[in-house]
mmCIF file of C-alpha atoms in Angstrom:
data_model
loop_
_atom_site.group_PDB
_atom_site.id
_atom_site.type_symbol
_atom_site.label_atom_id
_atom_site.label_comp_id
_atom_site.label_asym_id
_atom_site.label_seq_id
_atom_site.Cartn_x
_atom_site.Cartn_y
_atom_site.Cartn_z
ATOM 1 C CA MET A 1 -11.672 6.438 6.454
ATOM 2 C CA THR A 2 -11.412 9.942 7.409
ATOM 3 C CA ASN A 3 -12.896 12.546 5.765
ATOM 4 C CA ALA A 4 -9.842 14.312 4.716
ATOM 5 C CA CYS A 5 -8.820 10.989 2.737
ATOM 6 C CA LEU A 6 -12.238 10.633 0.890
ATOM 7 C CA SER A 7 -12.263 14.265 -0.217
ATOM 8 C CA LEU A 8 -9.016 13.527 -1.847
ATOM 9 C CA VAL A 9 -10.146 10.353 -3.869
ATOM 10 C CA LEU A 10 -12.961 11.883 -4.783
ATOM 11 C CA ARG A 11 -11.181 15.014 -6.222
ATOM 12 C CA THR A 12 -7.506 12.950 -8.011
ATOM 13 C CA GLY A 13 -8.818 9.387 -7.873
ATOM 14 C CA VAL A 14 -5.527 8.464 -5.674
ATOM 15 C CA LEU A 15 -6.247 6.780 -2.632
ATOM 16 C CA VAL A 16 -2.899 7.502 0.127
ATOM 17 C CA ALA A 17 -2.733 5.244 2.769
ATOM 18 C CA ARG A 18 -0.974 4.767 5.559
ATOM 19 C CA ILE A 19 -0.386 2.411 7.853
ATOM 20 C CA SER A 20 0.120 3.124 11.612
ATOM 21 C CA PRO A 21 2.471 1.317 14.110
ATOM 22 C CA GLU A 22 -1.080 0.952 16.941
ATOM 23 C CA THR A 23 -2.477 -0.129 13.686
ATOM 24 C CA LEU A 24 -0.403 -3.064 13.353
ATOM 25 C CA GLN A 25 -1.693 -4.939 15.909
ATOM 26 C CA GLY A 26 -4.741 -7.746 16.021
ATOM 27 C CA PRO A 27 -8.255 -6.874 15.074
ATOM 28 C CA ALA A 28 -6.945 -3.110 14.049
ATOM 29 C CA CYS A 29 -5.138 -4.450 11.225
ATOM 30 C CA THR A 30 -7.926 -6.790 9.769
ATOM 31 C CA GLN A 31 -10.423 -3.938 10.010
ATOM 32 C CA PHE A 32 -7.863 -1.478 8.270
ATOM 33 C CA PHE A 33 -7.280 -3.553 5.390
ATOM 34 C CA GLY A 34 -10.793 -4.634 5.074
ATOM 35 C CA GLU A 35 -11.867 -1.164 5.069
ATOM 36 C CA LEU A 36 -9.610 -0.168 2.517
ATOM 37 C CA LYS A 37 -10.293 -3.365 0.029
ATOM 38 C CA GLN A 38 -14.059 -1.817 0.726
ATOM 39 C CA VAL A 39 -12.874 1.345 -0.716
ATOM 40 C CA MET A 40 -11.058 0.530 -3.768
ATOM 41 C CA HIS A 41 -14.279 -1.292 -4.810
ATOM 42 C CA ASP A 42 -15.529 2.703 -5.213
ATOM 43 C CA ASP A 43 -15.512 3.406 -9.033
ATOM 44 C CA ARG A 44 -14.207 6.770 -8.061
ATOM 45 C CA VAL A 45 -10.610 5.160 -7.007
ATOM 46 C CA SER A 46 -8.045 4.729 -10.090
ATOM 47 C CA ARG A 47 -5.265 4.392 -7.950
ATOM 48 C CA LEU A 48 -3.881 3.148 -4.767
ATOM 49 C CA VAL A 49 -0.796 4.382 -2.932
ATOM 50 C CA LEU A 50 0.207 2.137 0.653
ATOM 51 C CA ASP A 51 2.938 3.838 2.727
ATOM 52 C CA LEU A 52 4.025 1.262 4.887
ATOM 53 C CA GLY A 53 6.506 3.821 6.839
ATOM 54 C CA GLN A 54 9.066 2.121 8.488
ATOM 55 C CA VAL A 55 7.586 -1.116 8.744
ATOM 56 C CA ALA A 56 10.006 -3.976 8.888
ATOM 57 C CA GLY A 57 9.608 -6.637 5.819
ATOM 58 C CA LEU A 58 5.911 -6.418 4.118
ATOM 59 C CA MET A 59 2.536 -7.255 5.165
ATOM 60 C CA PRO A 60 1.272 -10.200 3.436
ATOM 61 C CA GLU A 61 -1.839 -7.676 3.657
ATOM 62 C CA ALA A 62 -0.689 -5.110 1.821
ATOM 63 C CA ILE A 63 0.877 -7.459 -1.130
ATOM 64 C CA ASP A 64 -2.775 -8.905 -1.782
ATOM 65 C CA LEU A 65 -4.172 -6.025 -2.130
ATOM 66 C CA ILE A 66 -1.584 -4.278 -4.614
ATOM 67 C CA ALA A 67 -1.778 -7.840 -6.261
ATOM 68 C CA GLU A 68 -5.363 -7.862 -6.490
ATOM 69 C CA PHE A 69 -6.252 -3.633 -7.402
ATOM 70 C CA GLY A 70 -2.465 -2.278 -8.709
ATOM 71 C CA GLY A 71 -0.715 0.583 -7.594
ATOM 72 C CA ASP A 72 2.166 1.267 -5.509
ATOM 73 C CA LEU A 73 3.553 0.244 -2.450
ATOM 74 C CA HIS A 74 6.493 2.804 -0.254
ATOM 75 C CA SER A 75 8.362 1.836 2.636
ATOM 76 C CA GLY A 76 10.719 4.014 4.169
ATOM 77 C CA GLY A 77 13.007 1.141 4.450
ATOM 78 C CA GLY A 78 13.356 0.985 1.002
ATOM 79 C CA TRP A 79 14.585 -2.519 -0.534
ATOM 80 C CA MET A 80 16.562 -3.257 2.891
ATOM 81 C CA ARG A 81 13.237 -4.291 3.860
ATOM 82 C CA LEU A 82 12.736 -6.570 1.256
ATOM 83 C CA ALA A 83 15.240 -8.843 3.455
ATOM 84 C CA ASN A 84 12.392 -9.974 5.707
ATOM 85 C CA VAL A 85 10.173 -11.582 2.897
ATOM 86 C CA SER A 86 10.756 -14.924 0.926
ATOM 87 C CA THR A 87 12.793 -14.785 -2.111
ATOM 88 C CA THR A 88 9.640 -15.831 -4.230
ATOM 89 C CA VAL A 89 7.824 -12.725 -2.957
ATOM 90 C CA ARG A 90 11.216 -10.874 -3.216
ATOM 91 C CA ASN A 91 11.254 -11.970 -7.215
ATOM 92 C CA ALA A 92 7.322 -10.820 -7.827
ATOM 93 C CA LEU A 93 8.043 -7.883 -6.555
ATOM 94 C CA THR A 94 10.700 -6.924 -8.816
ATOM 95 C CA THR A 95 8.906 -8.441 -12.052
ATOM 96 C CA THR A 96 7.667 -5.427 -13.878
ATOM 97 C CA ASN A 97 4.785 -7.336 -15.887
ATOM 98 C CA LEU A 98 3.038 -7.884 -12.394
ATOM 99 C CA PRO A 99 0.249 -5.397 -11.745
ATOM 100 C CA TYR A 100 1.774 -4.496 -8.847
ATOM 101 C CA ARG A 101 5.470 -2.760 -7.508
ATOM 102 C CA PHE A 102 7.531 -1.775 -4.832
ATOM 103 C CA ASP A 103 8.445 1.743 -5.057
ATOM 104 C CA ILE A 104 11.410 3.209 -3.553
ATOM 105 C CA ARG A 105 10.168 6.697 -2.666
ATOM 106 C CA SER A 106 11.382 9.350 -0.463
ATOM 107 C CA THR A 107 7.907 11.212 0.116
ATOM 108 C CA LEU A 108 3.833 10.392 -0.529
ATOM 109 C CA GLY A 109 4.458 13.962 -2.586
ATOM 110 C CA GLU A 110 6.347 12.102 -4.876
ATOM 111 C CA ALA A 111 4.376 8.733 -4.840
ATOM 112 C CA ILE A 112 1.296 10.368 -6.142
ATOM 113 C CA ALA A 113 2.725 12.929 -8.056
#
């Protein structure tokens, strides 16, 4: 996590995490989610905004993280990206009584507003 990211968390309680394409490969992906999960245990973090960018489909690790801690899942691809996940996951993501939701927002600014 960068100092700028941690500074944002300290001021707002919102952690915005963006996944870059190079992070999606092997050990880097595992490390990213491991570090993110560790930071989420910090009492100063009250909300997570996870930006998957243009990732095709939703990553199981991302879904697990949002399910555990709550927050917002943002994808530039919108609902069309859900075509690549199972019906069970798609239904779960659209059920409003679960502790996570799939938000289609045009910018991260809207996501943390």
